[in-house]
Coordinates of C-alpha atoms and ligand atoms in Angstrom, one line a residue:
M22 CA -19.6 -17.6 -10.4
T23 CA -20.3 -15.8 -7.1
D24 CA -23.3 -14.1 -6.3
F25 CA -23.0 -11.7 -3.4
L26 CA -25.1 -11.8 -0.7
A27 CA -27.5 -8.2 -1.0
T28 CA -25.9 -5.4 0.6
A29 CA -28.1 -2.1 1.1
Y30 CA -26.9 -1.0 -2.4
R31 CA -27.9 -3.8 -4.4
T32 CA -29.7 -7.3 -4.5
R33 CA -27.8 -8.8 -7.0
A34 CA -24.1 -8.5 -8.7
A35 CA -24.3 -7.7 -12.0
G36 CA -22.2 -9.8 -13.7
S37 CA -24.4 -13.0 -12.2
L38 CA -27.4 -12.5 -13.6
R39 CA -28.3 -14.8 -16.2
A40 CA -31.5 -16.1 -18.2
A41 CA -32.9 -17.7 -15.5
D42 CA -33.5 -14.5 -13.8
A43 CA -35.4 -13.1 -16.1
G44 CA -38.9 -11.7 -15.0
S45 CA -37.4 -10.8 -11.8
P46 CA -36.5 -7.3 -10.0
A47 CA -32.8 -6.5 -9.6
S48 CA -30.7 -3.8 -8.1
V49 CA -27.5 -3.4 -9.0
A50 CA -24.1 -1.5 -8.5
G51 CA -21.0 -1.0 -10.5
W52 CA -18.9 1.1 -13.0
V53 CA -20.2 2.3 -16.0
H54 CA -17.7 0.4 -18.7
R55 CA -19.1 2.2 -21.6
R56 CA -22.5 4.3 -22.7
R57 CA -24.1 3.8 -25.9
D58 CA -26.9 6.4 -26.6
L59 CA -28.8 5.9 -29.5
G60 CA -31.2 8.7 -29.3
G61 CA -34.3 7.7 -27.4
I62 CA -32.3 5.0 -25.6
V63 CA -29.3 4.8 -23.7
F64 CA -27.8 1.7 -23.1
L65 CA -24.8 1.4 -20.6
D66 CA -22.7 -1.7 -19.8
L67 CA -22.2 -2.1 -16.6
R68 CA -19.2 -3.8 -14.3
D69 CA -18.5 -5.1 -11.0
R70 CA -16.2 -7.6 -10.1
E71 CA -18.3 -10.4 -11.8
G72 CA -18.7 -9.1 -14.6
I73 CA -21.2 -6.8 -17.5
V74 CA -24.4 -6.4 -17.7
Q75 CA -26.5 -4.6 -20.3
V76 CA -28.7 -2.1 -18.9
S77 CA -31.1 -0.5 -21.1
F78 CA -32.7 3.5 -20.4
D79 CA -36.0 3.7 -22.4
P80 CA -38.7 6.0 -22.3
S81 CA -41.5 3.1 -22.4
W82 CA -39.8 1.8 -18.8
T83 CA -37.1 4.4 -17.6
P84 CA -38.9 7.6 -15.5
A85 CA -37.3 10.7 -18.0
E86 CA -35.3 12.0 -15.2
A87 CA -33.2 8.7 -14.6
L88 CA -32.9 8.4 -18.8
A89 CA -31.9 12.0 -18.8
E90 CA -29.6 11.3 -16.4
A91 CA -28.2 7.9 -18.4
R92 CA -27.2 10.5 -21.1
R93 CA -24.7 12.3 -18.8
L94 CA -23.2 9.4 -17.5
G95 CA -18.7 9.2 -18.4
P96 CA -16.4 6.4 -18.3
E97 CA -15.9 4.5 -14.7
D98 CA -18.9 6.5 -12.9
V99 CA -20.3 4.6 -10.2
V100 CA -23.8 4.1 -10.4
R101 CA -26.6 1.8 -8.9
V102 CA -29.3 0.3 -10.9
D103 CA -32.8 -0.8 -10.0
G104 CA -34.8 -2.2 -12.8
M105 CA -36.2 -5.7 -14.0
V106 CA -34.1 -8.5 -15.9
F107 CA -35.9 -9.2 -19.3
P108 CA -34.4 -12.0 -21.9
R109 CA -32.6 -9.9 -24.9
I110 CA -34.6 -9.1 -27.9
H111 CA -33.8 -12.1 -30.7
G112 CA -30.9 -10.9 -32.8
Q113 CA -29.6 -8.6 -29.9
L114 CA -28.2 -11.5 -27.8
N115 CA -24.4 -11.2 -26.7
E116 CA -22.6 -14.6 -26.7
T117 CA -19.3 -12.9 -25.8
L118 CA -21.1 -11.6 -21.9
E119 CA -21.9 -14.1 -19.9
T120 CA -25.0 -12.3 -19.1
G121 CA -25.5 -11.9 -22.8
E122 CA -28.9 -13.8 -22.7
I123 CA -30.6 -11.0 -20.7
E124 CA -30.6 -7.2 -20.0
I125 CA -32.1 -4.8 -16.9
R126 CA -34.6 -2.4 -18.3
A127 CA -33.7 0.3 -16.0
T128 CA -36.5 2.1 -13.7
G129 CA -33.9 4.0 -11.5
L130 CA -30.7 5.3 -11.8
E131 CA -28.5 6.8 -9.0
V132 CA -25.1 8.4 -9.3
L133 CA -22.6 7.6 -6.3
T134 CA -19.2 8.9 -7.6
R135 CA -18.3 10.7 -10.8
A136 CA -14.7 9.8 -12.3
E137 CA -12.7 12.9 -13.6
P138 CA -11.4 11.9 -17.3
L139 CA -9.2 9.0 -16.8
P140 CA -5.2 8.8 -17.6
I141 CA -5.4 5.2 -19.1
Q142 CA -8.7 3.9 -20.0
V143 CA -10.3 0.2 -18.7
D144 CA -12.0 -0.8 -21.5
Y145 CA -10.2 -2.0 -24.6
A146 CA -11.2 -3.4 -27.7
A147 CA -9.8 -7.3 -27.7
D148 CA -6.7 -6.3 -30.3
E149 CA -6.4 -3.1 -29.0
E150 CA -2.8 -2.2 -27.6
L151 CA -2.7 -1.8 -23.8
P152 CA -0.7 1.5 -22.8
G153 CA 2.7 1.6 -21.6
E154 CA 3.0 -0.5 -18.2
D155 CA 4.8 2.4 -16.5
L156 CA 1.9 4.1 -17.0
R157 CA -0.3 1.2 -15.9
L158 CA 1.7 0.5 -13.3
R159 CA 1.6 4.6 -12.0
Y160 CA -2.4 4.0 -11.8
R161 CA -2.3 0.3 -10.8
Y162 CA -6.4 0.8 -9.1
L163 CA -7.1 1.6 -12.6
D164 CA -5.4 -1.1 -14.2
L165 CA -6.8 -3.8 -12.1
R166 CA -10.6 -2.9 -12.9
R167 CA -9.4 -4.6 -16.4
P168 CA -11.6 -7.7 -16.4
G169 CA -8.6 -9.6 -18.2
L170 CA -5.9 -8.5 -15.3
L171 CA -8.5 -9.4 -12.3
R172 CA -9.3 -12.6 -13.3
N173 CA -5.9 -13.3 -12.5
F174 CA -6.0 -12.4 -9.0
V175 CA -9.1 -14.9 -9.3
I176 CA -7.4 -17.8 -10.3
R177 CA -4.6 -16.8 -7.6
H178 CA -7.4 -16.5 -5.0
Q179 CA -8.5 -20.1 -6.2
A180 CA -4.9 -21.5 -5.9
A181 CA -4.1 -20.1 -2.5
Q182 CA -7.3 -22.0 -1.0
A183 CA -6.4 -25.4 -2.7
A184 CA -3.1 -25.1 -1.3
R185 CA -5.1 -24.3 2.1
A186 CA -8.1 -27.0 1.6
F187 CA -5.5 -29.8 0.5
L188 CA -2.7 -29.3 3.3
S189 CA -4.9 -28.6 5.6
A190 CA -6.3 -32.0 5.1
Q191 CA -3.2 -33.7 4.9
G192 CA -2.5 -32.5 8.8
F193 CA -0.4 -29.3 8.2
L194 CA -0.5 -26.3 10.6
E195 CA -0.6 -22.9 9.2
V196 CA 1.7 -20.9 11.5
E197 CA 3.3 -17.6 10.6
T198 CA 6.8 -16.8 11.1
P199 CA 8.5 -13.2 11.7
L200 CA 9.0 -10.5 9.3
L201 CA 11.8 -8.8 11.8
T202 CA 14.2 -11.3 11.8
K203 CA 17.8 -12.5 11.7
P204 CA 19.2 -13.3 8.0
T205 CA 18.9 -16.2 7.0
P206 CA 21.2 -17.7 4.2
E207 CA 19.0 -18.0 0.7
G208 CA 22.3 -16.4 -0.9
A209 CA 20.6 -13.2 -1.7
R210 CA 21.4 -9.8 -0.3
D211 CA 19.2 -8.8 2.8
F212 CA 16.2 -5.9 3.3
L213 CA 17.6 -4.8 6.2
V214 CA 15.5 -2.8 9.4
P215 CA 17.4 -0.3 11.5
S216 CA 16.3 -0.7 15.0
R217 CA 15.2 2.2 17.2
V218 CA 15.5 0.8 20.2
H219 CA 18.6 -0.8 19.9
P220 CA 20.9 1.4 18.1
G221 CA 23.2 0.2 15.6
E222 CA 21.2 -3.0 15.6
F223 CA 19.5 -4.5 12.3
Y224 CA 16.8 -6.6 11.7
A225 CA 17.0 -8.7 8.2
L226 CA 13.5 -9.0 6.4
P227 CA 12.9 -13.1 5.7
Q228 CA 14.8 -14.7 2.6
S229 CA 12.2 -17.4 3.4
P230 CA 11.0 -19.1 6.8
Q231 CA 13.9 -21.8 6.3
I232 CA 15.2 -21.7 10.0
Y233 CA 11.7 -20.7 11.4
K234 CA 10.1 -23.8 9.6
Q235 CA 13.1 -26.1 11.1
L236 CA 12.5 -25.2 14.4
L237 CA 8.4 -26.1 14.3
M238 CA 9.8 -29.2 13.8
V239 CA 12.1 -29.4 16.8
S240 CA 9.1 -27.9 18.6
G241 CA 6.8 -31.0 17.6
F242 CA 4.7 -29.1 15.2
D243 CA 5.3 -32.4 12.9
R244 CA 3.7 -30.7 9.7
Y245 CA 3.7 -26.6 9.3
F246 CA 2.6 -24.7 5.7
Q247 CA 2.6 -20.9 5.2
I248 CA 1.7 -18.9 1.9
A249 CA 4.8 -16.6 3.3
K250 CA 6.4 -13.8 1.8
C251 CA 9.7 -13.6 0.6
L252 CA 12.3 -10.8 0.5
R253 CA 15.1 -10.9 -1.5
D254 CA 17.7 -7.6 -2.3
E255 CA 18.6 -9.5 -5.7
D256 CA 19.3 -7.7 -9.0
L257 CA 16.2 -7.4 -10.7
R258 CA 15.3 -9.4 -13.7
A259 CA 11.9 -9.5 -15.7
D260 CA 11.1 -12.6 -14.0
R261 CA 11.8 -11.3 -10.6
Q262 CA 10.5 -9.1 -7.7
P263 CA 12.4 -8.3 -4.5
E264 CA 8.9 -9.7 -2.5
F265 CA 7.4 -12.7 -3.6
T266 CA 5.4 -15.7 -2.2
Q267 CA 5.9 -19.3 -1.8
I268 CA 3.8 -22.4 -0.6
D269 CA 6.5 -22.9 2.2
A270 CA 5.8 -26.1 4.0
E271 CA 7.9 -28.8 6.4
M272 CA 7.2 -31.9 7.5
A273 CA 8.7 -34.7 10.4
F274 CA 10.0 -37.9 10.4
V275 CA 9.8 -38.2 6.6
D276 CA 12.4 -38.6 3.5
E277 CA 12.1 -37.6 0.2
D278 CA 9.2 -40.0 -1.1
D279 CA 7.1 -39.0 1.4
V280 CA 7.8 -35.4 0.4
F281 CA 7.1 -35.9 -3.1
R282 CA 3.9 -37.6 -2.6
T283 CA 2.7 -34.7 -0.2
A284 CA 4.2 -32.2 -3.0
E285 CA 2.4 -34.0 -6.2
G286 CA -0.6 -34.2 -4.1
L287 CA -0.3 -30.4 -3.6
M288 CA -0.3 -29.6 -7.3
A289 CA -2.3 -31.9 -8.6
A290 CA -5.3 -30.6 -6.0
I291 CA -3.9 -26.9 -7.0
F292 CA -4.4 -27.8 -11.2
R293 CA -7.5 -29.6 -10.6
D294 CA -9.4 -27.2 -8.8
V295 CA -8.0 -24.2 -11.0
A296 CA -7.6 -25.6 -14.1
G297 CA -9.3 -28.6 -14.2
V298 CA -6.3 -30.5 -15.2
E299 CA -5.6 -33.9 -14.0
L300 CA -2.1 -34.3 -13.7
E301 CA 0.2 -37.4 -13.1
T302 CA 1.6 -38.3 -10.6
P303 CA 4.2 -39.4 -9.0
F304 CA 6.1 -36.9 -11.1
P305 CA 9.4 -38.7 -13.0
Q306 CA 12.7 -38.3 -10.7
I307 CA 16.0 -37.9 -12.3
T308 CA 19.4 -36.8 -10.7
Y309 CA 21.1 -33.8 -11.0
A310 CA 24.0 -35.2 -13.1
E311 CA 21.8 -36.8 -14.9
S312 CA 19.4 -34.1 -15.9
M313 CA 22.8 -31.8 -17.0
A314 CA 23.7 -35.1 -18.8
R315 CA 21.4 -35.4 -20.8
Y316 CA 19.6 -32.0 -21.0
G317 CA 22.5 -29.5 -20.2
T318 CA 20.1 -28.0 -17.3
D319 CA 18.6 -28.7 -13.6
K320 CA 15.1 -27.7 -15.2
P321 CA 14.5 -29.9 -18.4
D322 CA 11.6 -29.1 -20.6
L323 CA 10.5 -32.4 -21.1
R324 CA 7.1 -31.4 -23.2
Y325 CA 10.1 -32.4 -26.1
D326 CA 12.5 -35.6 -26.1
L327 CA 15.7 -34.2 -27.6
E328 CA 18.6 -35.3 -25.6
I329 CA 21.8 -34.6 -25.5
V330 CA 24.7 -37.3 -27.4
D331 CA 28.3 -37.8 -26.1
V332 CA 29.9 -37.7 -29.3
T333 CA 33.5 -37.5 -28.4
E334 CA 34.7 -41.0 -29.5
V335 CA 33.5 -40.9 -32.9
L336 CA 34.4 -36.8 -33.8
Q337 CA 37.5 -36.5 -32.7
Q338 CA 38.7 -39.0 -35.0
A339 CA 37.3 -36.6 -37.8
D340 CA 39.7 -34.6 -39.9
F341 CA 38.3 -31.4 -38.2
R342 CA 40.6 -29.3 -36.1
I343 CA 38.4 -28.1 -33.5
F344 CA 37.4 -31.8 -32.9
Q345 CA 40.9 -33.0 -33.1
G346 CA 41.7 -30.5 -30.5
V347 CA 39.7 -32.6 -27.5
R348 CA 41.7 -35.3 -27.7
G349 CA 43.7 -36.3 -24.7
T350 CA 42.1 -33.2 -22.5
A351 CA 39.0 -33.4 -20.3
Q352 CA 36.7 -31.6 -23.0
R353 CA 34.2 -33.4 -24.9
I354 CA 31.7 -33.0 -27.9
R355 CA 27.9 -33.2 -27.2
G356 CA 25.4 -32.6 -29.6
L357 CA 21.3 -33.1 -30.3
R358 CA 20.2 -34.6 -32.8
I359 CA 16.8 -32.0 -34.2
P360 CA 14.2 -34.2 -36.1
G361 CA 13.5 -32.4 -39.1
G362 CA 15.9 -29.5 -38.5
A363 CA 17.6 -29.9 -41.8
R364 CA 14.7 -27.4 -43.4
L365 CA 15.9 -24.8 -41.1
S366 CA 17.3 -21.8 -43.4
R367 CA 21.3 -20.4 -43.9
R368 CA 20.4 -17.7 -41.5
E369 CA 18.7 -19.8 -38.8
L370 CA 21.6 -22.2 -38.8
D371 CA 23.8 -18.9 -38.4
E372 CA 21.5 -17.6 -35.3
L373 CA 22.8 -21.1 -33.4
Q374 CA 26.1 -19.0 -32.8
D375 CA 24.9 -16.9 -30.6
V376 CA 22.4 -19.4 -28.9
A377 CA 24.9 -21.2 -28.6
R378 CA 27.4 -18.1 -26.9
R379 CA 24.2 -17.2 -24.9
G380 CA 25.0 -20.4 -23.3
G381 CA 28.7 -20.1 -22.3
A382 CA 30.5 -21.7 -25.4
A383 CA 32.5 -20.4 -28.2
G384 CA 30.2 -21.4 -30.9
A385 CA 28.1 -24.2 -32.4
L386 CA 28.4 -26.5 -35.1
W387 CA 26.7 -28.2 -37.3
V388 CA 25.7 -30.6 -39.6
K389 CA 22.0 -31.9 -41.4
R390 CA 21.4 -34.7 -43.8
G391 CA 19.6 -33.9 -47.0
D392 CA 16.6 -36.1 -48.0
D393 CA 19.0 -37.8 -50.1
G394 CA 20.6 -38.6 -47.0
A395 CA 23.9 -37.2 -47.9
L396 CA 25.7 -34.7 -44.8
A397 CA 26.4 -31.1 -45.5
G398 CA 27.9 -28.2 -43.4
Q399 CA 30.2 -27.3 -41.0
F400 CA 32.2 -30.0 -40.4
A401 CA 30.8 -32.5 -43.1
K402 CA 34.1 -33.0 -45.0
G403 CA 36.1 -34.2 -41.7
L404 CA 34.0 -37.4 -42.0
D405 CA 34.7 -40.1 -44.5
E406 CA 32.1 -42.7 -45.4
G407 CA 32.9 -45.1 -41.8
L408 CA 33.4 -42.2 -39.5
A409 CA 29.7 -40.7 -40.9
N410 CA 28.4 -44.4 -40.4
A411 CA 29.3 -44.3 -36.9
F412 CA 28.1 -40.6 -36.4
Y413 CA 25.1 -41.8 -37.4
E414 CA 24.7 -45.1 -35.6
A415 CA 25.5 -43.0 -32.5
T416 CA 23.4 -40.1 -33.0
G417 CA 20.4 -42.0 -34.6
V418 CA 20.8 -38.8 -37.5
A419 CA 18.9 -39.6 -40.2
A420 CA 17.8 -37.7 -43.7
G421 CA 16.3 -34.4 -42.9
D422 CA 17.4 -34.2 -39.5
L423 CA 20.4 -31.4 -38.1
F424 CA 22.7 -32.2 -35.3
V425 CA 24.7 -29.5 -33.6
A426 CA 27.7 -29.8 -31.7
V427 CA 29.1 -28.2 -28.9
V428 CA 32.8 -28.7 -27.4
G429 CA 34.3 -27.9 -24.3
R430 CA 34.1 -28.8 -20.5
F431 CA 31.0 -30.0 -19.3
R432 CA 29.4 -30.2 -15.6
G433 CA 31.2 -32.2 -13.0
G434 CA 34.2 -32.6 -15.8
E435 CA 37.7 -31.7 -14.2
G436 CA 40.2 -29.2 -16.1
E437 CA 40.2 -26.0 -16.9
G438 CA 37.6 -23.4 -18.8
A439 CA 34.1 -22.6 -18.1
E440 CA 31.5 -25.3 -18.4
V441 CA 29.2 -25.3 -21.8
D442 CA 26.4 -27.2 -20.4
G443 CA 24.3 -24.2 -20.6
A444 CA 24.9 -24.0 -24.4
L445 CA 23.1 -27.2 -25.6
D446 CA 20.6 -26.1 -22.8
E447 CA 20.0 -22.9 -24.7
L448 CA 19.9 -24.5 -28.4
R449 CA 18.0 -27.3 -27.0
R450 CA 15.0 -24.7 -26.1
H451 CA 15.1 -22.6 -28.9
L452 CA 15.7 -25.4 -31.4
A453 CA 12.4 -27.0 -29.8
R454 CA 10.5 -23.7 -30.1
K455 CA 11.7 -23.0 -33.7
L456 CA 10.7 -26.6 -35.1
D457 CA 7.2 -26.5 -33.1
L458 CA 8.6 -29.7 -31.1
V459 CA 7.2 -28.5 -27.9
D460 CA 4.1 -30.5 -27.3
T461 CA 2.2 -27.6 -25.3
S462 CA -0.9 -29.6 -24.2
K463 CA 1.6 -31.7 -22.0
H464 CA 2.2 -31.2 -18.2
A465 CA 5.7 -32.2 -18.1
W466 CA 6.5 -32.4 -14.3
L467 CA 9.3 -33.7 -12.4
W468 CA 11.7 -34.3 -9.3
V469 CA 15.5 -33.7 -10.1
T470 CA 17.5 -34.8 -7.2
E471 CA 20.7 -35.2 -5.3
F472 CA 21.9 -31.8 -6.0
P473 CA 25.6 -31.1 -5.3
V474 CA 26.5 -30.4 -1.6
F475 CA 29.1 -27.9 -2.6
D476 CA 29.4 -25.4 -5.6
W477 CA 33.0 -23.7 -6.2
D478 CA 33.8 -20.2 -6.0
A479 CA 36.5 -19.6 -8.1
D480 CA 36.9 -15.8 -7.9
H481 CA 38.1 -16.7 -4.0
E482 CA 39.0 -20.4 -4.5
R483 CA 36.3 -21.4 -1.9
L484 CA 33.5 -24.0 -1.6
I485 CA 29.6 -22.4 -1.5
Y486 CA 26.8 -23.9 -0.3
A487 CA 24.4 -25.2 -3.6
H488 CA 21.1 -25.6 -2.3
N489 CA 21.2 -23.6 1.2
P490 CA 23.3 -24.9 4.1
F491 CA 20.9 -27.3 6.1
S492 CA 20.5 -30.0 3.5
M493 CA 21.7 -33.3 4.6
P494 CA 24.2 -34.6 2.9
G495 CA 23.8 -37.7 0.9
D496 CA 25.1 -41.4 1.5
G497 CA 28.7 -41.0 2.4
A498 CA 29.1 -37.5 2.4
V499 CA 28.1 -36.9 5.6
E500 CA 31.6 -38.8 6.4
A501 CA 33.3 -37.4 4.1
I502 CA 32.7 -33.8 5.2
L503 CA 33.4 -34.7 8.7
E504 CA 36.9 -36.2 7.9
A505 CA 37.4 -33.1 5.4
T506 CA 36.9 -30.8 8.4
K507 CA 38.2 -32.3 11.5
D508 CA 40.5 -29.5 11.8
G509 CA 38.7 -26.7 10.4
T510 CA 38.3 -25.1 6.8
P511 CA 39.6 -27.1 4.4
T512 CA 41.4 -24.6 2.2
G513 CA 43.5 -24.7 -1.0
E514 CA 44.2 -28.1 -2.3
A515 CA 41.7 -29.9 0.0
A516 CA 39.4 -27.5 -0.3
R517 CA 39.2 -28.5 -4.2
K518 CA 39.7 -32.1 -3.2
L519 CA 36.4 -31.9 -1.4
Y520 CA 34.6 -30.0 -4.5
G521 CA 35.8 -32.6 -6.4
M522 CA 34.5 -35.5 -5.0
G523 CA 31.1 -34.4 -6.3
L524 CA 29.2 -34.7 -3.1
R525 CA 25.7 -35.1 -3.3
S526 CA 23.1 -33.7 -1.0
R527 CA 19.6 -34.8 -0.6
A528 CA 18.2 -31.2 -2.1
Y529 CA 15.9 -31.6 -4.7
D530 CA 13.8 -29.7 -7.1
A531 CA 10.1 -29.7 -8.8
V532 CA 10.3 -28.7 -12.3
Y533 CA 7.5 -27.7 -14.4
N534 CA 7.6 -27.6 -18.6
G535 CA 11.0 -26.5 -18.1
A536 CA 10.4 -23.6 -15.3
E537 CA 12.0 -24.4 -11.7
M538 CA 9.2 -24.5 -9.2
A539 CA 9.9 -25.6 -5.9
S540 CA 12.9 -26.4 -4.0
G541 CA 13.6 -28.4 -0.8
S542 CA 15.9 -31.1 0.6
V543 CA 16.1 -33.6 3.9
R544 CA 17.5 -31.5 6.4
I545 CA 20.1 -31.8 9.0
H546 CA 19.2 -32.5 12.1
V547 CA 22.4 -33.6 13.8
P548 CA 24.5 -30.2 15.5
A549 CA 27.3 -32.0 14.7
W550 CA 26.8 -32.4 11.0
Q551 CA 25.5 -29.2 10.6
Q552 CA 28.9 -27.5 12.1
A553 CA 31.0 -29.9 10.0
V554 CA 28.9 -28.7 6.8
F555 CA 29.2 -25.1 7.9
T556 CA 33.2 -25.6 8.9
A557 CA 33.5 -26.9 5.3
L558 CA 31.9 -23.3 4.0
G559 CA 33.9 -21.4 6.0
I560 CA 31.9 -20.6 8.9
G561 CA 33.2 -21.7 11.9
P562 CA 32.1 -22.4 15.5
E563 CA 32.2 -18.7 16.5
E564 CA 30.6 -17.3 13.6
A565 CA 27.9 -20.5 13.4
Q566 CA 27.1 -19.5 16.8
A567 CA 26.8 -16.1 15.8
K568 CA 24.6 -16.3 13.3
F569 CA 22.6 -19.8 13.7
G570 CA 23.5 -20.3 17.0
F571 CA 19.4 -20.8 17.9
L572 CA 19.3 -23.4 15.7
L573 CA 22.1 -25.5 16.9
E574 CA 21.4 -25.0 19.8
A575 CA 17.3 -26.7 19.5
Y576 CA 19.3 -29.3 17.7
R577 CA 20.5 -30.1 20.9
F578 CA 17.9 -30.7 22.4
G579 CA 15.9 -33.7 20.7
A580 CA 15.6 -32.5 16.9
P581 CA 13.4 -35.2 14.9
P582 CA 14.3 -35.9 11.0
H583 CA 13.0 -33.6 8.8
A584 CA 12.4 -32.4 5.5
G585 CA 10.8 -29.9 3.2
F586 CA 9.9 -27.5 0.2
A587 CA 8.7 -24.4 -1.3
F588 CA 6.7 -23.7 -4.1
G589 CA 7.0 -19.9 -5.9
F590 CA 3.6 -19.2 -5.8
D591 CA 3.5 -16.1 -8.1
R592 CA 5.4 -18.7 -10.9
L593 CA 2.5 -21.2 -10.1
V594 CA 0.2 -18.7 -10.7
M595 CA 1.7 -17.4 -14.1
M596 CA 1.6 -21.0 -15.5
L597 CA -2.0 -21.6 -14.0
T598 CA -3.6 -18.1 -15.4
G599 CA -1.3 -18.5 -18.7
T600 CA 0.5 -14.8 -18.5
N601 CA 4.7 -14.5 -19.3
N602 CA 4.2 -11.9 -16.9
L603 CA 5.1 -11.8 -13.1
R604 CA 3.4 -8.7 -12.6
D605 CA 0.3 -9.4 -14.1
V606 CA -0.3 -12.1 -11.2
V607 CA 0.8 -9.8 -7.9
A608 CA -1.4 -7.3 -7.2
F609 CA 1.0 -4.0 -6.5
P610 CA 4.2 -4.9 -8.0
K611 CA 7.4 -3.0 -8.3
T612 CA 9.3 -2.2 -11.4
T613 CA 11.9 -4.4 -13.1
S614 CA 14.3 -1.4 -11.3
A615 CA 12.3 -2.3 -8.0
R616 CA 10.7 0.8 -7.8
A617 CA 6.5 1.1 -7.0
L618 CA 5.3 3.8 -9.2
F619 CA 2.0 4.8 -7.6
E620 CA 2.8 5.2 -4.0
E621 CA 6.5 6.0 -5.1
A622 CA 8.6 3.6 -2.9
P623 CA 11.6 3.6 -2.3
T624 CA 11.7 7.2 -0.6
A625 CA 14.0 9.3 0.7
I626 CA 13.7 10.0 4.5
P627 CA 13.3 13.0 6.9
D628 CA 16.3 13.8 8.6
A629 CA 14.5 13.3 12.2
Q630 CA 13.1 10.3 11.5
L631 CA 16.3 8.6 10.7
R632 CA 17.8 10.0 13.7
D633 CA 15.0 8.2 15.5
V634 CA 16.8 5.2 14.0
H635 CA 20.4 6.3 14.3
V636 CA 21.2 5.9 10.6
Q637 CA 23.2 8.5 8.5
V638 CA 22.9 8.2 4.9
R639 CA 26.3 8.4 3.1
A640 CA 26.3 9.2 -0.5
P641 CA 26.6 5.9 -3.1
G642 CA 29.8 4.9 -3.2
A643 CA 31.5 6.8 -0.2
Ligands
LIG701 N1 13.8 -22.2 1.9 C1 14.0 -23.0 0.2 C2 13.7 -21.9 -0.4 O1 13.4 -20.5 -0.2 C3 13.2 -23.7 -0.2 C4 13.3 -25.3 0.8 O2 14.1 -25.7 1.2 O3 12.3 -25.5 2.0 O4 14.5 -22.1 -2.2

């Protein structure tokens, strides 16, 4: 709780008054949160950023003029009150207010400004529904007055300060990098800014400070951080904003462990300072391949167990057509044992089909064991006693359990058809929630390491980068890429072969309770290796020179080994505040259709101004 220094308008912050202040005079300033007129007496709830305090106007201590003025006050009028702090009369204590043990007995009242009738309220009862979000975004400055929303920004501030304090103590320098820049490859579209002085040329707004932070390492800054705005022109989803904030960092002369210890320390400091939570460090680590095999995702929620079991060997022997179909193919049968899942209703079991389809599979197949141990469900009849026992053995399925299986090709497996790992991920998350298996007291952080170097773009039959093109390929992978690119970009079979090698990079993600919170990597710092990766991605020396020439050039003049990470700051603040709405932690967010509703951006630009920047607008699609 902050108490503001006295200003010309007040001696105290209204919300900071406590029982110990009883007996002192106080002048406060703020908004009329609520007014109750009890005939002779008027009660005012006066609100400032620190909270709400009760002010009482009573003929025994308030001059008649001030009392009359108090009667005329409306919601959100801005006032200044002079008075004395008094303990509240026994029986009138308000435990829901931090100032609830005292009140200010007003001896003076000054109206600073009046508020017109409000388009949205500020004061809501605990169970009252808020107006629609579009209306609240249209009047964002009013909505931000809501104490519940304001609190998120106090937490956001505390998190930013904790990050700064921790990183500064670790020798990081906070450096700002440009907003007007060249396209950076984070895999999204760029927001472009036309240049007035260079007709036909454009700046790109940064998708991240990636290249700059690497250049700072070449410059010998050793440790850099920035709480940086990143701008990506992506199709929007509810949990995305076109501009967002990262805690961005880079370190020289480090390997993964150095980075992990630093990032863990950073998170521990933030959780300690902001939430009073002691995180357990070091965070566990698993490789990407292991994460996919065990959880079907690269961001597993480890607040519950539920691990994937491969039951291909057992179930392909079942007298069940779909299972027999996998014999001799690259398809697998994998599933999850759900403890206590046998109690799900028929309707809840039917729902699993849609859940599995959301994750890319044709459907889900389930069996359950009743309390008597008997097996029932979709493929129960296909298992004779011997096979059923082998199935129990392989999966641990016991009385009361459900087993849900998915058939198809899984990540890393060769062959045709879409990958169905996502189906098990969806089922795992859905069933954990449904059966209350999530231990919400846990803070389940982990590192997922060794991401693939390349992904495969099936539409264009080519390699694309999985993390970013600056990530250092892992053991042996550099040699393989140098070899595969010595005659230029591999195409067709050669490209497939390179992808098929499943090369791993030294890229990593930090995952918290099933959400990706950070990503980063050890970077390539040798120009020839960087060019080889570019070449593999179809970016030949000339294009590389045009796009990233300054980075490749910098590497020629003595680049230290370096690595870094970026945490999604908005998402972190969401976790710390407990909101599931990204817009609740961004002061002036865009809607899901990327509009700013009160200042009305984006907006058409007058012709003259467009001419200045040499831009002509085409009709959409023209
Ligand atoms: N620039 C990367 C990102 O935004 C993070 C990093 O590799 O440091 O995901």
